[in-house]
XYZ file of C-alpha atoms in Angstrom:
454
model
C -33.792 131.354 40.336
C -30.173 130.614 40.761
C -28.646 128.362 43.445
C -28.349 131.323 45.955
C -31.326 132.330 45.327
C -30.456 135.257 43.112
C -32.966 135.679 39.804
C -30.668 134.991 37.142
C -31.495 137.623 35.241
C -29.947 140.260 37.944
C -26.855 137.654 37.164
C -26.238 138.387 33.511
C -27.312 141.671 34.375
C -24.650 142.300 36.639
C -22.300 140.057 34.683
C -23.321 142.364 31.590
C -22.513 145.446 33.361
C -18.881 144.372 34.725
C -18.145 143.141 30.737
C -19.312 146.589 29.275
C -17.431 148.468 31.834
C -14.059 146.133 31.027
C -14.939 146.778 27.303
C -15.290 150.320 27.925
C -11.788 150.406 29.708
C -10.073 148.114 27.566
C -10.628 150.983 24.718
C -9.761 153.793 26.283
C -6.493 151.688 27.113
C -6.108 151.257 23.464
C -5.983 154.744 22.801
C -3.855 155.232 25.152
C -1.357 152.498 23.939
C -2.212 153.910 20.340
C -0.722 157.656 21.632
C 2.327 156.019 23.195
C 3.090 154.030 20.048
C 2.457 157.184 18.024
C 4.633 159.411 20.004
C 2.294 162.940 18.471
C 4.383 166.144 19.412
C 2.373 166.741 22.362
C 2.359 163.277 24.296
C 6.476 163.749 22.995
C 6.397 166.977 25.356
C 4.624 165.971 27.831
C 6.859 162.411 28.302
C 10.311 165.193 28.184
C 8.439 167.225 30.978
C 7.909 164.400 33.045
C 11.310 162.773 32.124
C 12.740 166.158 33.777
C 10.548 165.708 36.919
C 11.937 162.583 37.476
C 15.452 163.702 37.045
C 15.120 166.491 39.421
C 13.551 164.248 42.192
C 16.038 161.661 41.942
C 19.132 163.715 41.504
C 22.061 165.348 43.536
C 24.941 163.557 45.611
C 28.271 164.053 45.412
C 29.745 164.842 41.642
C 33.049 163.212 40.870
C 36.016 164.293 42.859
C 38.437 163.653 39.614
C 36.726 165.332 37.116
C 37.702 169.292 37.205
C 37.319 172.594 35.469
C 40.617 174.719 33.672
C 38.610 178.015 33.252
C 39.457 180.796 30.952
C 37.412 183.253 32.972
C 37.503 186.912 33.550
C 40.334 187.485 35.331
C 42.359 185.118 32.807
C 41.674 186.926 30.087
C 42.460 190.360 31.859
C 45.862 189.387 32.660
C 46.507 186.998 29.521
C 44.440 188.992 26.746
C 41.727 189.167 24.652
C 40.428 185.331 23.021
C 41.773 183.656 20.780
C 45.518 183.577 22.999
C 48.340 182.716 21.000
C 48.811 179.096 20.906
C 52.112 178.951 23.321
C 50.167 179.948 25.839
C 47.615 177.402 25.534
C 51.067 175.261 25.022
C 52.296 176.449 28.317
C 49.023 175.769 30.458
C 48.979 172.181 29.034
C 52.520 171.352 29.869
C 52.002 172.430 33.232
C 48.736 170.290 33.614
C 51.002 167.592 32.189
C 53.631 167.797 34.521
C 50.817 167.891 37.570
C 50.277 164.410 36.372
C 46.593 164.569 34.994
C 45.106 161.610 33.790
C 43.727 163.390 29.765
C 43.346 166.721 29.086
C 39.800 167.452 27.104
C 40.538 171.090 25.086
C 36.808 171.670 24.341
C 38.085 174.936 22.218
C 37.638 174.478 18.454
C 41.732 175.138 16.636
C 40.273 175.072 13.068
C 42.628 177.456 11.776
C 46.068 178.997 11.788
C 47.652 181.259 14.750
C 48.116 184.407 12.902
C 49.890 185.684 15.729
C 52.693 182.752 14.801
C 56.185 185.731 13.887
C 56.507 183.490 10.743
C 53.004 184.397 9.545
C 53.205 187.861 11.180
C 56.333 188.830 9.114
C 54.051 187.305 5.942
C 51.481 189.389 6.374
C 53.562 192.347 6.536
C 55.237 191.992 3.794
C 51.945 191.087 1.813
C 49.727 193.883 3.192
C 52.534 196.954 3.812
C 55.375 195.310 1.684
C 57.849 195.354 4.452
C 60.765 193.132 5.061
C 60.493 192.174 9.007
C 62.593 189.978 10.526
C 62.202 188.679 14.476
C 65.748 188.453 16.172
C 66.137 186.356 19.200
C 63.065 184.016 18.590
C 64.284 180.427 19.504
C 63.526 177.928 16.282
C 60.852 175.930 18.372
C 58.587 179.278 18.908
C 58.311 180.417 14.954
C 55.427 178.835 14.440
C 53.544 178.657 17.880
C 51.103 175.514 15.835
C 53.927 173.529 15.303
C 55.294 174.402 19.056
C 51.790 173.230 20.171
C 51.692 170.299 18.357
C 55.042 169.244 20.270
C 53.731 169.153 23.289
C 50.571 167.752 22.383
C 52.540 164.925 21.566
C 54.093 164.547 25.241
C 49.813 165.416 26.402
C 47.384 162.640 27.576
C 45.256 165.538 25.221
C 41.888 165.011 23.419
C 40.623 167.724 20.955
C 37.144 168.741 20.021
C 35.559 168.979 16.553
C 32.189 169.950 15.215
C 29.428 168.330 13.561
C 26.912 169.575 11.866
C 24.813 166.355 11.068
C 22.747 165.336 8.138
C 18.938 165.108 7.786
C 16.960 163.227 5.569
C 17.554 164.707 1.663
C 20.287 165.877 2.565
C 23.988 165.087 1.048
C 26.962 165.368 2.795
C 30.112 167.446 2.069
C 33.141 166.048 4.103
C 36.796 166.349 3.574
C 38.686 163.772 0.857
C 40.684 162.989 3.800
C 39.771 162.667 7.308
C 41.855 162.013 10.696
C 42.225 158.606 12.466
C 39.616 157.300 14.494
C 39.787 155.030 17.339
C 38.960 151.000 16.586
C 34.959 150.038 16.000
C 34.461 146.395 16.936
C 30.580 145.955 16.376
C 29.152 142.861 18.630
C 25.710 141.850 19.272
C 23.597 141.057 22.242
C 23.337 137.430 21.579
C 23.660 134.872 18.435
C 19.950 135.175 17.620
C 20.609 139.558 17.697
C 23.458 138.412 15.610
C 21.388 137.129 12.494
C 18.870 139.630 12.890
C 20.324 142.917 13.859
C 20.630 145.896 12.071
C 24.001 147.539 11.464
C 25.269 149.502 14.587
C 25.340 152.585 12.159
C 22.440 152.455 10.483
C 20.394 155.095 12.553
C 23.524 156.054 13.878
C 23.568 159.987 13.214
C 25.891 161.242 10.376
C 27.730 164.220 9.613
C 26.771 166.670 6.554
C 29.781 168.859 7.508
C 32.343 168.655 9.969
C 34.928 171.581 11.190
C 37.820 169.899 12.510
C 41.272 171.283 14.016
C 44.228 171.513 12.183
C 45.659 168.952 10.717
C 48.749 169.166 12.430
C 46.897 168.719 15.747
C 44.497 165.742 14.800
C 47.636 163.840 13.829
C 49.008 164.361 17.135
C 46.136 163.835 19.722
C 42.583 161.749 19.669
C 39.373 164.326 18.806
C 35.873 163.976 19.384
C 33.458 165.792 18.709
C 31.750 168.211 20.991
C 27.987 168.872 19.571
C 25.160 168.129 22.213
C 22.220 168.202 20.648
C 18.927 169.576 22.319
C 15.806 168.259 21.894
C 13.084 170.119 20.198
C 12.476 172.123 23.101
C 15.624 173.276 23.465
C 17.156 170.982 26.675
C 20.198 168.832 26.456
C 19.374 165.816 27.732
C 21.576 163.493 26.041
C 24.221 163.830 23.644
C 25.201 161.256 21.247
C 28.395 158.808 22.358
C 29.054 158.250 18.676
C 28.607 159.979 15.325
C 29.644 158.543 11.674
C 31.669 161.196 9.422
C 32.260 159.115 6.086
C 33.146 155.977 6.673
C 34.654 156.323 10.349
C 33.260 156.430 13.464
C 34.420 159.301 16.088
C 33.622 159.300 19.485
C 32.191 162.355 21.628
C 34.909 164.710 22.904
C 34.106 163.238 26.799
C 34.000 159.854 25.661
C 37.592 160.521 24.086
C 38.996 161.595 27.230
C 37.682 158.850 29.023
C 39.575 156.264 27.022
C 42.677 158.130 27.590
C 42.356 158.265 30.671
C 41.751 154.688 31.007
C 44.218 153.672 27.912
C 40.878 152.355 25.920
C 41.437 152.014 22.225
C 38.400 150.036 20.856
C 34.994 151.155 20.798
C 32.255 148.056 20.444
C 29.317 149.311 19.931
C 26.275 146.302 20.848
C 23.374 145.872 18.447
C 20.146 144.313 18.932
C 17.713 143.303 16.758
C 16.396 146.378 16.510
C 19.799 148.494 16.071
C 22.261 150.508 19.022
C 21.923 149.102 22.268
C 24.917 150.047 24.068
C 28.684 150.917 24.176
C 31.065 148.799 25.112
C 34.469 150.317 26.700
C 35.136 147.361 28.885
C 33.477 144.580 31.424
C 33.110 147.475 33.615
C 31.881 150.111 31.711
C 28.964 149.066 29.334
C 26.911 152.244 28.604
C 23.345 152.540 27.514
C 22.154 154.234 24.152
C 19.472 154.574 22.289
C 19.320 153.252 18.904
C 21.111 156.503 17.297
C 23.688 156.266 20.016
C 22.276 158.964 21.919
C 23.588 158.305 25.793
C 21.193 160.080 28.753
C 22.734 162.508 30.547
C 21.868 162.394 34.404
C 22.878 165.869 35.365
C 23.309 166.015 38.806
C 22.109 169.655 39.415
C 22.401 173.238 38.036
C 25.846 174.375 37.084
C 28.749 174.754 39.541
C 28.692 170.843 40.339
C 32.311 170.688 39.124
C 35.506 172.180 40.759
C 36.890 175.077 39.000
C 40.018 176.485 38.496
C 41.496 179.356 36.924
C 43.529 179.669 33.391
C 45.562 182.206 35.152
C 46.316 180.225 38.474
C 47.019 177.481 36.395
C 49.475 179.529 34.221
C 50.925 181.163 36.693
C 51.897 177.903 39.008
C 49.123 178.691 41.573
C 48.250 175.876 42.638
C 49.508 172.455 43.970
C 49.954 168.985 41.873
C 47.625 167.169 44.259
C 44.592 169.181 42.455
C 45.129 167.512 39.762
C 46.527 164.389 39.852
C 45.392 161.664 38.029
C 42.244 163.972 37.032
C 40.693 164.405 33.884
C 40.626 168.099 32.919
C 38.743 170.037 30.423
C 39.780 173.347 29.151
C 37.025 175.356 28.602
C 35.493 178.952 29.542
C 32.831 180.926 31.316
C 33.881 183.856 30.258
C 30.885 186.137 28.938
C 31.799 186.737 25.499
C 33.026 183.128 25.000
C 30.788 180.822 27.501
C 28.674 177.917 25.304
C 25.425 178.006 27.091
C 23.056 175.110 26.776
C 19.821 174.425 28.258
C 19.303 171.293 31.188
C 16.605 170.196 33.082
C 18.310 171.986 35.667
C 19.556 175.695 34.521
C 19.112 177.560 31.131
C 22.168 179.234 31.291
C 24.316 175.650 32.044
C 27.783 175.477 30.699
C 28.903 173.739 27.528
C 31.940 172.686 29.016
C 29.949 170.989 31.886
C 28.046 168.727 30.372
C 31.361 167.051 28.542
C 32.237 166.493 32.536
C 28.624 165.226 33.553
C 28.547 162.914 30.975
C 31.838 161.403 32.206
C 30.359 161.897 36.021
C 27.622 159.418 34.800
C 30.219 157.133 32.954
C 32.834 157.152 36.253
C 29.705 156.736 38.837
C 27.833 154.132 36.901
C 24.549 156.543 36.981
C 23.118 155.353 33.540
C 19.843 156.024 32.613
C 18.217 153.392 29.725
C 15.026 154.848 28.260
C 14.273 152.667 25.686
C 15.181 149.118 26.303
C 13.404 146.571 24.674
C 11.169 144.878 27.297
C 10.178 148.632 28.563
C 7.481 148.865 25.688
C 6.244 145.446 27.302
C 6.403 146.988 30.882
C 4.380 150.081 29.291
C 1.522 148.709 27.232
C 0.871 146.042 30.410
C 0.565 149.362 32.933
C -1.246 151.382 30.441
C -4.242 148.316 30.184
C -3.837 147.377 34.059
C -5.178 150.223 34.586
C -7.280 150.624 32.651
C -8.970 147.633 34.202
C -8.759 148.915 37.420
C -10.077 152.398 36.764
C -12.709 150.663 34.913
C -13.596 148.329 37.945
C -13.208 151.474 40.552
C -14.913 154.022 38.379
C -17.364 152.056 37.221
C -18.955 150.226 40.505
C -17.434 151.938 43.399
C -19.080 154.663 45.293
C -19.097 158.148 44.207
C -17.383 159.028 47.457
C -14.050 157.382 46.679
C -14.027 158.306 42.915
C -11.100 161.050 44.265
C -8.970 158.889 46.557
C -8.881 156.307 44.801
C -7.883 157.676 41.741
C -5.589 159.828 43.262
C -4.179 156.468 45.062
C -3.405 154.710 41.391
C -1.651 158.038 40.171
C 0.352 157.969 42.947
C 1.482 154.351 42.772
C 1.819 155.046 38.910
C 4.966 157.604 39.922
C 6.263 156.007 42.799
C 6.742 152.888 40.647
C 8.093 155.115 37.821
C 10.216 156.758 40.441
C 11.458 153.495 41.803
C 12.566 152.320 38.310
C 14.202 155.081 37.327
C 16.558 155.435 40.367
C 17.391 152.363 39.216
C 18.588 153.392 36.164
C 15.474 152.754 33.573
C 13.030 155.348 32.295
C 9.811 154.076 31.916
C 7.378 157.148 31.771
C 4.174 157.082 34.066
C 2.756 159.697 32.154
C 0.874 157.204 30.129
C -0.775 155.542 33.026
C -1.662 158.913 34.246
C -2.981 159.999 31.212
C -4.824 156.253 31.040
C -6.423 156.884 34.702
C -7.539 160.731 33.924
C -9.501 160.272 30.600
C -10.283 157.299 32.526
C -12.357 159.527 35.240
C -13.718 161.532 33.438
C -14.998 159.098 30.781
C -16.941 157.037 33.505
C -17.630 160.084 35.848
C -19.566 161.406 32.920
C -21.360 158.487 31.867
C -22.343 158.086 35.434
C -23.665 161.461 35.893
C -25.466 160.654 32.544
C -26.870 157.469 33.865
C -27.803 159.023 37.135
């Protein structure tokens, strides 16, 4: 007998029992931890469709109040013409959004080739296609060549420029231009001296271009680009687009990004490396963004399209409006026009606009509404919740009364997402589909083996 009086025997019996049941929990925690790790397509899924969950509970406000809309929409192109205009009157719109006194001007419209409406190449063509001599009278010098009058007042523009990407996978070998334009300043840093000795190069999974299609040259030597690719994941929703993307041997930035540091007058871009690779961007003190370790930054859409203020091409061209609606703004060209709109698919809306996620990424940037989803001491954070609970289900499952099997497994899913939910509207992402997962099999593992037993 034992001092209270208890056989001993019911005491390492009972002892037994509570060590088989920790056992038992311990490896279905492993498994668990051993999925996460593994990342199969499924658990991938299922951590996106949570991810999105999150985002849509934790999301709205008010978007930026300085970040609008220059739409070529319907009624622009009925009073302006069919797409592509001729390149004066793209001139025209962004000499009047100049003289309103915007902060940078993103033209997320791709200028890879010639204006073939330009008189000089219009009186080429003739004479190569119907051999006729035709001349233009009355055509001031400056509006020949309606590239070269754009690039002119590009030049006097706080203008960015998109390019594309098409970016290289494994095998692969790229085939870029001998010469390619200037990009802004790369200043790697890391975290800390010890990140320092350690750390992989910032480009090193940094993703890299096979191709790129880039404006004219006469353009690229006259404004910043950036590229505009936002890259879905495998289930076809943008939710991040990379910050950064190596063509060659230089580094461009993404077309938002671009317009940001001309709007702010930033010329270096320092990316931050841990020991691991990408951590984050560094613009300034005050703007230190968040990116995985291929430079991919989490977008935080704030809703389905429409968050942004639009205005029209047409109003804009025709002096509609007033210079307060656009002061010190950032504007992006763009359109929603049906034959020209670049749909993408958000958490939010499958039919989102292109041009609006180049603005919510610079919402996100201008708010400080970052999102990290894979910082380093989140794996930590993860693999301690996964076998937490699995000691606790073990413990609840395994001695508690059949009667609170359901509450209390419904409590620990609950305080699983309201933790998860806490976190992230503070700006990390650390999934609580894992835990969830952990508690279910969990359930059903003991449930069984008590129905067994019984």
């Amino acid at each position: 007998m034992g001092k209270d009086g208890a056989p001993r025997s019911k005491k390492r019996s009972a002892k037994w029992k509570i060590a088989r049941l920790l056992l038992l929990g311990l490896a279905i925690s492993a498994v668990v931890f051993a999925a996460y790790a593994k990342q199969p397509k499924i658990i991938k899924q299922l951590d996106r469709s949570v991810y999105d969950m999150l985002l849509r509970g934790t999301a709205g406000g008010t978007a930026e109040k300085s970040l609008v809309i220059v739409d070529i929409d319907e009624p622009s192109l009925d009073k302006y013409g069919q797409w592509p205009w001729p390149r004066y009157i793209l001139a025209k719109m962004i000499k009047q959004l100049t003289d309103y006194g915007v902060s940078a001007i993103g033209v997320d419209i791709l200028m890879a080739e010639s204006d073939r409406t330009s008189p000089d190449l219009l009186v080429e063509r003739f004479k190569e296609d119907l051999n006729l001599d035709v001349t233009f009278d009355g055509i001031p010098v400056d509006l020949v060549n309606y590239d070269e009058y754009l690039t002119g007042v590009l030049k006097n523009s706080p203008v960015v420029t998109g390019f594309y990407v098409q970016t290289l996978k494994d095998g692969e070998t790229p085939a870029l231009p001998s010469e390619l334009p200037k990009g802004p300043s790369i200043i790697p840093r890391a975290t800390n001296e010890k990140a320092a000795e350690i750390a992989i190069p910032y480009d090193f999974y940094m993703a890299k271009a096979k191709t790129v299609t880039m404006p004219l040259k006469l353009f690229s030597d006259a404004v910043p680009i950036g590229f505009t690719n936002a890259e879905p994941d495998p289930d076809g929703i943008v939710r991040g687009v990379p910050l950064i993307i190596k063509v060659g041997n230089k580094v461009y930035p993404s077309l938002a990004l671009a317009a940001f540091m001309k709007a702010k007058g930033i010329k270096n871009i320092l990316p931050v490396v841990d020991s691991i690779g990408l951590h984050s961007i560094l613009l300034s003190k005050d703007y230190n963004l968040p990116v995985n370790i291929n430079g991919v930054f989490t977008v935080p859409f704030r809703g389905p399209r429409g968050m942004y203020t639009y205005y029209s091409a047409a109003g804009v061209l025709d002096g509609q409006y007033d210079a307060a609606d656009f002061k010190n703004k950032i504007v992006f060209i763009g359109s929603t026009s049906v034959g020209l709109l670049d749909i993408r698919s958000t958490p939010f809306d499958q039919a989102y606009p292109g041009v609006e996620v180049h603005l919510a990424v610079l919402d996100a940037i201008m708010s400080n509404r970052t999102i990290s989803r894979t910082p380093f001491y989140a794996h930590t954070v993860q693999a301690f919740a996964i076998f937490f609970a699995g000691i606790i289900c073990a413990l609840a499952f395994g001695l508690a009364k059949p009667s609170i099997y359901v509450p209390s497994g419904l409590v620990l899913i609950g305080s699983a997402i309201a933790a998860s939910l806490w976190v992230f509207s503070n700006g990390v992402y650390i999934s609580p589909a894992y835990v969830v997962l952990t508690i279910v099999v969990q359930a059903i593992v003991f449930l069984s083996l008590r129905f067994w037993q019984e």
